[in-house]
Amino acid sequence: MTISDALLDAVAHGEHHAPHDVLGLHQDVDATGRAVWTVRARRPLARSVTAVFADGERVPLMHVREGIWAGAKSGRARPYVLETVYPDGSGNTCDDPYRHLPGLGELDLHLIREGRHERLWDVLGAHVREDDGSVGTAFAVWAPNARAVRVVGSFNAWDGRGHAMRSLGASGVWELFVPGLAAGAVYKFEIRTPAGDWILKADPMAQAAEVPPATASVVAASTYAWTDAEWIAARAAQQPVARPMSVYEVHLGSWREHMDYRGAADALISHVQSLGFTHVEFLPLAEHPFGGSWGYQVSGYYAPTSRYGSPDDLRYLIDRLHGAGIGVIMDWVPGHFPKDAFALGRFDGTPLYEHPDPRRGEHRDWGTYIFDYGRNEVRNFLVANALYWFEQFHVDGLRVDAVASMLYLDYSRADGEWEPNIHGGRENLEAIRFLQEVNATAYRLHPGVAMIAEESTSFTGVTAPTDHGGLGFGFKWNMGWMNDSLVYIQRDPMYRSHHAGELSFSFVYAFSENFVLPISHDEVVHGKGSLLAKMPGDHWQKLANMRAFLSYMWAHPGKQLLFMGQEFGQLSEWSEQRPLDWWLLDQPSHRQLQDFVAALNATYADQPALWQRDGDPSAFERLGAPSWNPDVLAFRRDGGGSTVVVVCNFSGAPLRDHPLHLPAAGRWDEILNSDSSAFGGSGVGNLGAVQTDAAGLALLQLPPLGVLWLVHHPGR
């Protein structure tokens, strides 16, 4: 077969979209018409090149043009290696990347085009594997508008001309198998844009990355052996909404000084177990270039951040947490991504992962791009990424960041800066369909996990099933409760009686969704101060307010989330640049607050009435008769065959013999008193129990800035 000089030049310079059509082993005919096999190889500056076949046959290659060598053999096609000698006498013998067939089949390519490849990470990215007797790394990347793609890295001195990838046609996928390349190799893709420029990009599907500020991808191969099969089986048999859930939110880099994945395991498990939290929620652990983003501007969606160790180190941490009975939730950010030149933005020189219309494709406030949720391959990239964290890292839930910004086309945009949907509305229909798909797919493939929406608007049906038109989340953060309750609790107790509705309004909609009540990192940063610092009064009053607020929060319908440091009364607001002020635990009052949080979690977990029927309005009732007091908030919770009554006194003075009709006559044990002297309180209470009269009327001793939990014992 005659090959034009122009084609040889393009292949020699690594600029051709189908280098395998020229290089490698090809059926051919010689000048006499005899069938032969032609071997072509790119070996610039070589003195001689010989193809050595598996049966020992040696075929000398002749230089053709621009470092391209060729030779022919008869007989059967067999695997071969290339033996190269250079003018100085040095040389090497290595396998030829261009003799290997593609690692992706037609079904893979079809599913990618359709946006339905649920194990996308198995076929795109970099994978160490054996192929036709050779061990190496298979690379594949989606770049449909590229004119050429090359793999570059330390293994080829960042010169990709010898490792040009082949296009797999309409799929937009490019692939190459590089023999001999092992896990740990550092690489990027060198992409020729439609404009003819060469740009360097990290692998969107990389499963590991260099430690920032370095930005290259790293070939990863897991050797971790999980030990949490019993945990996963038990998880699949349960529904999180009917289980206790109190979440400890953690930014791993600032929890303690110099923490990494493995080093954090013992300390984090000990702390969380001692406090009784059921779950840990990590701020995003996917790779991100800027530490000050706390992980919310992701550059490597499939790569755990290397700041804290390897992917297997993260697997170890999660496995250890499961072994200790602690669930793991991770923040996930499918709403936007940064514009860093090395990452997803303008990946093949065109808007690819981002929507091409800036009215839909850019967050001007955040300086980021917005995914093109209507494009099959982009939607597939995100859906598969959620599945990847469940499958490969066994996380028990994903908290989806900034859902409101995804739902509305006019989010943070003035008139004229957004384009309505096809029906003239403001809803982002493509994003809604994506959220429905990712939730439905996650629950189908991983029963028992939790998909949690950070959604700050009144969008209906966030936790309704997708087959009923809902978004299909398991939980929604109750941002309304958070805002109202924090406004209320920061008021001087003298004036709270005029604002009782701020605390109780959440009861009106508490059962419209499956809620999580969040006091998250967002509430203790950027000048907002810590939770303790928000409380009014002197130090004792701040601590009393803190205990009362947490008691009310834990008893309110919904699950709970508390950001690290608040459990012991961090005084200063959080900064990702320094660890928490653990020295505060040397002060008795802060140690007592932490002890109280442990007691709060233990009592909560022991009372099914506080978590079993969170979404059932019939399991809740406001109380107050016969003496309604705007400083007193009382309600009952039912579940597990028992009833818990919660009585909150948010005034600064004790209330003696406060009359309250309880749901049943008899004895009610005081199972929690936030004013207990053991926790630093004044000790006002009911000596462990109250007795009603025959009509259920009790005279309660309500502590100042205090909350009581009472449980009924029938027949006593």
XYZ file of C-alpha atoms in Angstrom:
716
model
C 0.000 0.000 0.000
C 1.347 3.404 -0.950
C 1.100 6.078 1.728
C 1.402 9.728 0.817
C 4.189 11.883 2.164
C 1.636 14.200 3.718
C 0.077 11.342 5.695
C 3.494 10.085 6.798
C 4.434 13.587 7.916
C 1.204 13.951 9.911
C 1.787 10.618 11.629
C 5.446 11.433 12.259
C 4.482 14.692 13.970
C 1.699 13.099 15.998
C -0.955 15.156 14.254
C -3.056 12.469 12.583
C -6.421 11.359 13.965
C -5.834 7.709 13.005
C -2.140 6.853 13.509
C -2.981 3.157 13.893
C -4.049 3.141 10.244
C -0.414 3.711 9.332
C 1.653 2.414 12.240
C 1.582 -1.125 13.580
C 1.018 -4.368 11.669
C -1.154 -4.312 8.527
C -2.117 -6.770 5.831
C -0.539 -5.732 2.549
C 0.774 -7.036 -0.788
C 4.325 -6.722 -2.039
C 5.474 -5.708 -5.512
C 4.829 -9.221 -6.824
C 1.274 -9.283 -5.499
C 2.133 -11.681 -2.679
C 0.235 -11.250 0.615
C 2.500 -9.925 3.348
C 2.331 -8.173 6.689
C 3.789 -4.669 6.756
C 5.202 -3.304 10.010
C 5.536 0.464 10.387
C 6.974 2.223 13.402
C 7.874 5.749 14.390
C 11.465 5.829 15.619
C 13.021 9.242 14.868
C 16.826 9.525 15.050
C 17.235 5.731 15.106
C 20.159 4.048 13.300
C 18.308 0.768 12.898
C 14.916 -0.683 13.805
C 14.047 -4.384 13.845
C 10.681 -6.007 14.494
C 11.227 -9.157 16.552
C 8.224 -11.477 16.424
C 7.072 -13.926 19.091
C 8.288 -16.902 17.049
C 11.786 -15.388 16.887
C 11.575 -14.057 13.347
C 13.476 -10.810 12.913
C 12.320 -8.302 10.295
C 14.640 -5.328 9.638
C 12.769 -2.105 8.976
C 13.910 0.529 6.538
C 13.626 4.258 7.110
C 10.865 5.705 4.922
C 10.422 9.337 5.920
C 10.505 11.670 8.955
C 11.405 8.900 11.390
C 8.859 6.404 10.013
C 10.330 2.910 9.437
C 8.748 0.002 7.550
C 9.352 -3.655 6.734
C 7.401 -6.669 5.496
C 7.057 -10.318 6.488
C 5.128 -13.276 5.165
C 3.369 -15.964 7.114
C 1.212 -15.509 10.178
C 0.706 -12.306 12.145
C 2.183 -12.558 15.613
C 2.922 -10.184 18.501
C 6.207 -8.383 18.159
C 8.535 -5.932 19.847
C 10.670 -3.214 18.324
C 14.431 -3.393 18.763
C 15.914 0.062 18.248
C 19.567 1.117 18.033
C 20.674 4.776 18.005
C 23.800 6.309 16.453
C 25.653 6.407 19.779
C 25.176 2.647 20.205
C 22.433 2.923 22.803
C 19.108 1.278 22.248
C 16.041 -0.386 23.651
C 13.575 -3.154 23.009
C 9.939 -2.446 23.715
C 6.429 -3.280 22.658
C 4.723 -1.176 19.998
C 1.633 0.771 21.143
C 0.273 0.696 17.614
C -0.060 -3.083 17.335
C -2.837 -3.146 19.969
C -6.567 -3.126 19.278
C -8.911 -0.624 20.957
C -9.885 -1.380 24.536
C -13.426 -0.082 24.039
C -16.027 -2.160 22.254
C -18.938 -1.046 20.103
C -21.334 -1.433 23.028
C -19.184 0.885 25.154
C -19.127 3.516 22.428
C -22.878 3.206 21.872
C -23.616 3.642 25.587
C -21.314 6.671 25.769
C -23.083 8.328 22.833
C -26.451 7.563 24.426
C -25.308 8.827 27.827
C -26.076 5.498 29.488
C -22.694 4.004 30.431
C -23.138 3.389 34.160
C -19.505 2.303 34.620
C -17.903 5.021 32.546
C -14.795 5.009 34.740
C -14.007 1.467 33.549
C -13.590 2.499 29.912
C -12.448 6.140 29.942
C -9.402 7.491 31.747
C -6.225 5.503 32.386
C -6.233 1.803 33.298
C -3.382 -0.577 33.945
C -4.229 -3.822 32.169
C -2.846 -6.750 30.206
C -3.449 -6.737 26.460
C -2.261 -9.397 24.033
C 0.567 -10.522 26.285
C 1.702 -7.041 27.281
C 1.057 -5.139 30.516
C 0.639 -1.380 30.200
C -1.810 1.466 30.528
C -4.837 1.984 28.309
C -5.809 5.637 27.832
C -9.164 6.868 26.561
C -10.634 10.364 26.521
C -13.737 12.029 25.121
C -12.755 15.016 22.945
C -15.111 15.045 19.940
C -13.956 18.343 18.450
C -10.219 17.702 18.676
C -8.175 17.392 15.501
C -5.584 15.221 17.253
C -4.892 13.981 20.775
C -1.625 12.784 22.294
C -0.647 11.342 25.666
C 2.250 13.163 27.277
C 4.032 12.639 30.547
C 7.279 12.002 32.299
C 7.510 8.647 30.492
C 8.003 10.393 27.123
C 9.638 13.607 28.346
C 6.311 15.408 27.732
C 6.725 14.933 23.991
C 3.562 13.283 22.706
C 4.519 12.850 19.059
C 5.282 9.187 19.669
C 2.046 8.584 21.572
C -0.661 9.967 19.325
C -4.114 8.542 20.029
C -6.629 7.240 17.525
C -10.132 8.591 17.073
C -12.948 6.090 17.481
C -15.198 7.889 15.079
C -18.533 9.486 15.921
C -18.236 8.588 19.606
C -15.714 11.393 20.063
C -13.490 9.012 22.033
C -9.745 8.772 21.502
C -7.674 5.830 22.758
C -4.160 4.435 23.008
C -2.533 1.509 24.816
C 0.970 2.299 26.097
C 2.855 -0.917 26.882
C 5.089 -1.013 29.942
C 3.512 2.024 31.601
C 2.638 1.274 35.228
C 0.603 2.808 38.017
C 2.108 6.033 39.311
C 2.926 7.435 35.873
C 2.193 11.154 35.556
C 0.382 12.255 32.388
C -1.844 14.734 30.586
C -3.586 14.861 27.244
C -2.207 17.143 24.561
C -5.131 18.217 22.409
C -5.106 19.972 19.054
C -8.101 22.269 18.940
C -10.244 23.037 15.885
C -8.276 26.296 15.632
C -5.025 24.324 15.361
C -3.616 25.145 18.807
C -2.145 22.519 21.116
C -3.434 22.634 24.711
C -2.535 20.501 27.727
C -5.376 19.039 29.773
C -5.630 16.858 32.844
C -7.684 13.704 32.329
C -11.354 14.329 33.260
C -11.641 10.655 34.223
C -8.323 10.395 36.078
C -8.620 8.416 39.290
C -5.629 10.148 40.870
C -3.826 13.451 40.462
C -0.659 15.195 41.516
C -0.620 17.123 44.775
C -1.698 20.717 44.049
C -0.452 23.131 42.868
C 0.831 20.540 40.375
C -1.972 19.659 37.968
C -1.100 16.474 36.068
C -3.082 13.256 36.278
C -1.641 10.056 37.731
C -2.234 6.480 36.578
C -3.907 4.699 39.491
C -4.510 1.031 40.246
C -6.248 0.052 43.471
C -5.041 -2.897 45.523
C -7.344 -2.231 48.470
C -9.333 -5.166 49.910
C -12.554 -3.960 51.531
C -13.746 -5.456 54.817
C -17.170 -3.784 55.067
C -19.387 -6.332 53.286
C -21.553 -6.715 56.390
C -22.029 -2.940 56.607
C -23.023 -2.682 52.927
C -25.500 -5.558 53.255
C -27.096 -4.008 56.332
C -27.263 -0.623 54.598
C -29.144 -2.109 51.651
C -31.794 -3.494 53.991
C -32.571 -0.137 55.635
C -34.105 3.178 54.696
C -32.140 6.166 56.059
C -35.308 8.225 56.522
C -36.516 5.788 59.207
C -33.168 5.573 60.989
C -31.409 7.932 63.425
C -29.092 10.320 61.606
C -26.924 12.914 63.277
C -24.126 14.082 61.045
C -20.725 15.481 61.995
C -19.536 17.699 59.122
C -15.772 17.743 58.612
C -13.261 19.669 56.540
C -10.471 17.118 56.748
C -7.632 19.552 56.126
C -8.470 21.738 59.122
C -10.030 19.266 61.562
C -6.664 18.645 63.161
C -3.203 19.729 62.128
C -1.397 17.764 59.402
C -4.159 15.189 58.906
C -4.136 12.672 56.076
C -6.599 9.909 55.213
C -4.877 7.131 57.134
C -3.698 9.302 59.989
C -7.204 10.638 60.560
C -8.823 7.238 60.973
C -8.103 6.510 64.644
C -8.592 10.060 65.904
C -11.748 10.737 63.887
C -13.355 7.425 64.815
C -12.567 7.941 68.493
C -14.008 11.459 68.475
C -17.157 10.640 66.519
C -17.869 7.507 68.535
C -17.410 9.338 71.833
C -19.931 11.937 70.664
C -22.416 9.432 69.257
C -22.783 10.880 65.772
C -24.099 8.332 63.295
C -22.420 9.799 60.198
C -19.446 11.852 59.110
C -19.939 14.208 56.194
C -16.787 15.338 54.412
C -16.586 18.582 52.521
C -15.722 17.651 48.913
C -12.802 15.262 48.597
C -12.619 15.280 44.791
C -9.485 16.971 43.460
C -9.552 20.756 43.341
C -6.818 23.267 42.493
C -7.569 25.935 45.114
C -7.664 24.902 48.755
C -9.559 28.049 49.658
C -12.564 26.733 47.706
C -12.858 24.002 50.407
C -13.247 21.530 47.549
C -16.286 23.169 45.962
C -14.490 24.016 42.694
C -13.636 20.569 41.366
C -11.089 19.858 38.656
C -10.895 16.062 39.046
C -14.315 14.532 39.633
C -13.002 10.960 39.735
C -9.789 11.656 41.655
C -9.794 11.917 45.465
C -7.665 14.879 46.400
C -4.051 13.844 46.801
C -3.528 16.447 49.553
C -4.327 13.751 52.095
C -2.920 10.648 50.427
C -3.750 8.110 47.750
C -7.173 6.832 46.665
C -6.535 3.615 48.582
C -5.760 5.682 51.672
C -9.242 7.196 51.391
C -10.706 3.725 50.947
C -8.952 2.727 54.169
C -10.464 5.663 56.061
C -13.994 4.928 54.851
C -13.589 1.201 55.527
C -12.420 1.942 59.069
C -15.363 4.283 59.667
C -17.758 1.579 58.508
C -16.055 -0.915 60.766
C -16.730 1.455 63.662
C -20.416 1.735 62.741
C -20.127 5.235 61.270
C -21.687 6.167 57.930
C -19.883 8.365 55.415
C -21.458 11.159 53.380
C -19.465 13.217 50.896
C -20.279 16.598 49.399
C -20.645 16.398 45.625
C -20.544 19.370 43.251
C -22.278 18.768 39.882
C -23.514 22.361 39.635
C -20.397 24.101 38.339
C -16.645 23.745 37.789
C -13.680 26.136 37.667
C -12.223 27.757 34.581
C -8.606 26.665 35.237
C -6.925 26.153 31.873
C -5.654 22.640 32.703
C -9.080 21.230 33.606
C -12.549 20.733 32.101
C -13.189 24.200 30.709
C -13.042 24.438 26.883
C -11.653 20.931 27.066
C -11.081 20.300 23.369
C -10.857 23.974 22.496
C -14.633 24.348 22.431
C -17.371 24.483 25.079
C -17.717 20.776 25.779
C -18.598 20.026 29.390
C -20.038 23.529 29.830
C -23.111 24.876 28.077
C -22.001 26.922 25.041
C -24.443 29.765 25.755
C -22.938 31.919 28.542
C -26.469 32.665 29.751
C -26.629 29.011 30.712
C -22.974 28.081 30.827
C -21.401 30.534 33.280
C -21.810 31.490 36.921
C -20.669 35.096 36.884
C -20.839 35.424 40.672
C -18.615 32.404 41.193
C -16.393 32.729 38.120
C -17.166 29.158 37.079
C -18.712 27.189 34.235
C -22.065 25.382 34.361
C -22.399 21.869 32.956
C -24.378 21.288 29.782
C -26.966 18.973 31.354
C -28.739 18.432 28.053
C -25.741 16.776 26.411
C -25.751 12.989 26.718
C -22.050 12.555 27.339
C -21.920 15.315 29.960
C -24.919 13.940 31.807
C -23.309 10.494 31.658
C -20.057 11.905 33.056
C -21.912 13.221 36.122
C -24.296 10.308 36.700
C -21.431 7.836 36.454
C -19.395 9.994 38.820
C -22.045 9.679 41.529
C -22.100 5.927 40.977
C -18.297 5.863 41.084
C -18.189 7.218 44.638
C -20.760 4.653 45.755
C -19.132 1.767 43.908
C -15.440 2.478 44.305
C -15.384 4.250 47.672
C -18.461 2.793 49.388
C -19.757 6.184 50.518
C -23.200 6.016 52.095
C -24.505 9.293 50.758
C -23.853 12.286 48.545
C -24.849 15.770 49.638
C -25.431 17.602 46.363
C -24.192 21.171 46.552
C -26.041 24.254 45.280
C -29.052 22.463 43.813
C -31.008 25.732 43.573
C -28.404 27.129 41.179
C -29.049 24.143 38.913
C -32.843 24.301 39.006
C -33.344 27.894 37.883
C -32.131 29.524 34.690
C -32.386 32.966 36.304
C -30.407 32.004 39.395
C -28.362 35.079 40.398
C -29.113 36.719 37.050
C -30.789 40.007 36.228
C -33.461 40.457 33.574
C -31.966 39.987 30.136
C -29.132 37.787 31.445
C -30.996 34.501 31.139
C -32.952 32.612 28.514
C -36.312 30.967 29.336
C -36.874 27.274 28.743
C -38.906 25.955 25.805
C -42.110 26.598 27.748
C -41.161 30.150 28.649
C -40.396 29.287 32.268
C -37.381 29.801 34.497
C -36.778 26.151 35.357
C -33.733 24.407 33.901
C -35.517 21.380 32.459
C -32.302 19.602 31.460
C -30.853 19.963 34.957
C -34.076 18.676 36.478
C -33.965 15.597 34.255
C -30.322 15.051 35.193
C -31.091 15.219 38.923
C -33.971 12.795 38.500
C -31.741 10.404 36.589
C -28.838 10.484 39.005
C -31.101 9.962 42.012
C -33.135 7.159 40.460
C -29.985 5.403 39.219
C -28.158 5.726 42.530
C -31.056 4.255 44.488
C -31.574 1.472 41.953
C -27.975 0.322 42.004
C -27.118 1.122 45.633
C -30.147 0.650 47.891
C -29.864 2.201 51.311
C -27.710 5.160 50.307
C -28.798 8.774 50.800
C -28.943 11.451 48.122
C -29.182 14.801 49.928
C -30.021 18.134 48.305
C -28.713 21.472 49.477
C -31.699 23.312 48.047
C -32.583 26.742 49.406
C -35.862 27.551 47.631
C -39.454 26.360 47.841
C -39.114 24.110 44.777
C -41.724 21.412 45.279
C -41.059 17.692 45.345
C -37.330 17.690 46.030
C -37.673 14.435 47.990
C -40.714 13.141 46.094
C -40.149 10.007 43.970
C -39.199 10.568 40.351
C -42.144 8.461 39.165
C -44.381 11.034 40.852
C -42.628 13.954 39.168
C -40.273 14.681 42.064
C -36.521 15.135 41.942
C -36.039 11.857 43.815
C -33.681 12.968 46.581
C -33.767 11.146 49.896
C -33.322 14.320 51.945
C -33.305 18.082 51.564
C -31.419 20.555 53.725
C -33.930 22.718 55.589
C -32.425 26.121 54.901
C -35.571 27.927 56.019
C -35.359 26.333 59.467
C -31.669 27.196 59.644
C -32.151 30.864 58.779
C -35.177 31.434 61.023
C -33.828 29.591 64.036
C -30.454 31.330 63.904
C -32.132 34.733 63.672
C -34.230 33.845 66.724
C -31.483 32.362 68.884
C -29.236 35.395 68.366
C -31.849 37.686 69.899
C -31.580 38.844 73.485
C -33.914 36.608 75.542
C -35.671 39.779 76.715
C -37.093 40.294 73.214
C -37.675 36.725 72.052
C -41.313 36.682 73.129
C -42.102 39.043 70.250
C -40.533 36.701 67.677
C -41.760 33.241 68.652
C -42.873 32.588 65.079
C -39.266 32.531 63.887
C -38.748 29.347 65.876
C -42.066 27.635 65.212
C -42.778 28.547 61.584
C -40.788 25.522 60.406
C -43.466 23.264 61.903
C -45.833 24.470 59.168
C -43.769 22.800 56.422
C -41.684 20.302 58.415
C -43.398 17.342 56.744
C -43.455 18.623 53.160
C -40.033 17.035 52.489
C -37.621 14.679 54.212
C -35.429 17.267 55.883
C -31.945 17.545 57.328
C -31.485 20.453 59.752
C -28.045 21.905 58.931
C -25.737 24.031 61.022
C -23.003 23.731 58.445
C -19.653 25.285 57.581
C -21.489 28.048 55.702
C -22.916 29.366 58.984
C -19.589 29.736 60.816
C -17.376 31.486 58.262
C -17.037 34.749 56.298
C -17.724 37.017 59.244
C -20.710 35.068 60.575
C -18.804 33.900 63.648
C -19.035 30.500 65.314
C -22.309 29.088 66.602
C -21.345 29.875 70.200
C -20.345 33.415 69.237
C -23.823 34.004 67.796
C -25.414 33.411 71.192
C -26.333 36.473 73.306
C -25.203 37.155 76.860
C -22.142 36.373 78.933
C -20.135 33.170 78.565
C -22.439 31.126 80.807
C -25.510 32.369 78.950
C -23.920 31.650 75.582
C -23.275 28.063 76.622
C -26.805 27.709 78.038
C -28.267 29.092 74.795
C -26.075 26.697 72.831
C -27.277 23.656 74.791
C -30.907 24.781 74.504
C -30.607 25.408 70.768
C -29.030 22.017 70.093
C -31.669 20.291 72.236
C -34.432 21.950 70.243
C -32.642 21.120 66.969
C -32.168 17.426 67.810
C -35.832 17.097 68.815
C -37.251 18.955 65.792
C -38.602 16.710 62.995
C -35.739 15.929 60.616
C -32.178 14.697 60.804
C -29.341 16.847 62.158
C -25.995 18.109 60.884
C -23.418 20.009 62.934
C -20.138 21.398 61.660
C -16.948 20.421 63.430
C -15.856 22.540 66.370
C -19.362 23.530 67.361
C -19.612 20.425 69.537
C -17.206 21.972 72.047
C -18.054 25.626 71.498
C -15.392 26.874 69.115
C -15.085 30.582 69.874
C -13.535 31.849 66.650
C -15.116 31.347 63.264
C -13.775 28.564 61.096
C -10.862 29.010 58.692
C -9.611 26.258 56.393
C -6.066 27.507 57.000
C -5.778 26.375 60.619
C -7.002 23.509 62.803
C -9.825 23.785 65.312
C -9.142 25.267 68.754
C -8.913 21.929 70.540
C -7.245 23.626 73.504
C -10.692 24.862 74.531
C -11.398 21.376 75.854
C -8.983 22.141 78.692
C -11.648 24.537 79.974
C -14.354 22.744 82.013
C -17.257 24.642 80.463
C -16.281 23.628 76.933
C -15.607 20.053 77.981
C -19.091 20.015 79.546
C -20.623 21.245 76.288
C -18.966 18.396 74.416
C -20.215 15.956 77.054
C -23.691 17.382 76.549
C -23.552 16.779 72.778
C -22.567 13.174 73.502
C -25.539 12.816 75.877
C -27.803 14.482 73.314
C -26.818 11.999 70.596
C -27.097 9.009 72.904
C -30.559 9.994 74.123
C -31.707 10.802 70.591
C -30.573 7.428 69.249
C -32.298 5.659 72.154
C -35.690 7.255 71.409
C -37.318 6.094 68.137
C -39.974 8.756 68.643
C -37.342 11.339 67.672
C -36.385 9.801 64.333
C -38.573 6.917 63.210
C -41.481 9.009 61.845
C -39.742 12.247 60.899
C -41.927 12.725 57.840
C -45.245 11.813 59.457
C -47.325 14.814 60.607
C -49.553 12.552 62.694
C -46.530 11.745 64.864
C -46.155 15.407 65.885
C -48.253 17.861 67.877
C -47.747 21.342 69.304
C -48.441 21.589 73.037
C -48.979 24.606 75.263
C -52.310 24.542 77.037
C -53.473 25.644 79.490
C -50.919 28.475 79.750
C -49.514 29.574 76.407
C -46.243 31.435 76.856
C -44.414 32.898 73.830
C -41.055 32.014 75.418
C -42.081 28.373 75.816
C -42.155 26.007 72.854
C -43.546 22.533 73.551
C -44.371 19.619 71.268
C -44.647 15.854 71.244
C -43.006 13.273 68.974
C -44.335 9.718 68.538
C -42.604 6.604 67.257
C -41.495 3.139 68.217
C -44.449 2.774 70.530
C -43.431 5.682 72.751
C -43.933 9.428 73.048
C -41.360 12.108 73.810
C -42.430 15.580 74.896
C -40.024 18.463 74.325
C -40.386 21.648 76.374
C -38.175 24.647 75.563
C -37.874 27.761 77.727
C -35.946 30.356 75.739
C -36.407 33.091 78.308
C -33.576 34.063 80.623
C -35.498 33.197 83.805
C -36.729 29.898 85.272
C -40.455 29.243 85.133
C -41.788 27.614 88.289
C -44.845 25.342 88.267
C -45.494 26.001 84.615
C -48.745 24.177 83.751
C -48.747 21.959 80.676
C -51.202 19.312 79.504
C -49.134 16.266 78.523
C -50.462 13.732 76.000
C -51.158 11.105 78.654
C -51.597 10.934 82.408
C -48.983 9.359 84.609
C -45.262 9.633 85.089
C -43.002 11.338 82.577
C -39.283 10.777 83.045
C -36.903 13.663 82.418
C -34.481 11.954 80.034
C -32.646 15.146 79.042
C -32.202 18.482 80.777
C -29.959 20.954 78.993
C -29.641 22.908 82.271
C -28.216 19.989 84.216
C -25.344 20.955 86.492
C -23.372 18.081 84.971
C -23.253 20.096 81.737
C -22.549 23.443 83.373
C -26.163 24.497 83.856
C -27.934 25.916 86.915
C -29.550 22.609 87.819
C -33.205 23.666 87.585
C -35.398 20.677 86.804
C -37.954 18.185 87.996
C -35.815 15.793 90.038
C -35.812 13.299 87.193
C -39.548 12.979 86.569
C -42.931 14.703 86.646
C -46.297 13.255 87.623
C -49.494 14.484 86.021
C -52.929 14.545 87.513
C -55.664 12.287 86.174
C -56.340 14.707 83.309
C -52.670 14.803 82.244
C -51.883 18.218 83.696
C -48.326 18.625 84.978
C -46.639 21.489 86.807
C -43.172 21.757 85.318
C -40.053 23.434 86.601
C -38.575 24.941 83.430
C -34.911 25.971 83.569
C -33.741 29.319 82.158
C -32.446 29.017 78.590
C -33.190 25.347 78.951
C -34.882 22.412 77.246
C -36.428 19.292 78.760
C -37.095 15.982 77.047
C -39.762 13.883 78.777
C -40.747 10.305 77.990
C -43.968 8.676 79.137
C -44.170 5.482 81.146
C -47.736 4.179 80.977
C -49.140 2.746 84.175
C -46.824 4.609 86.495
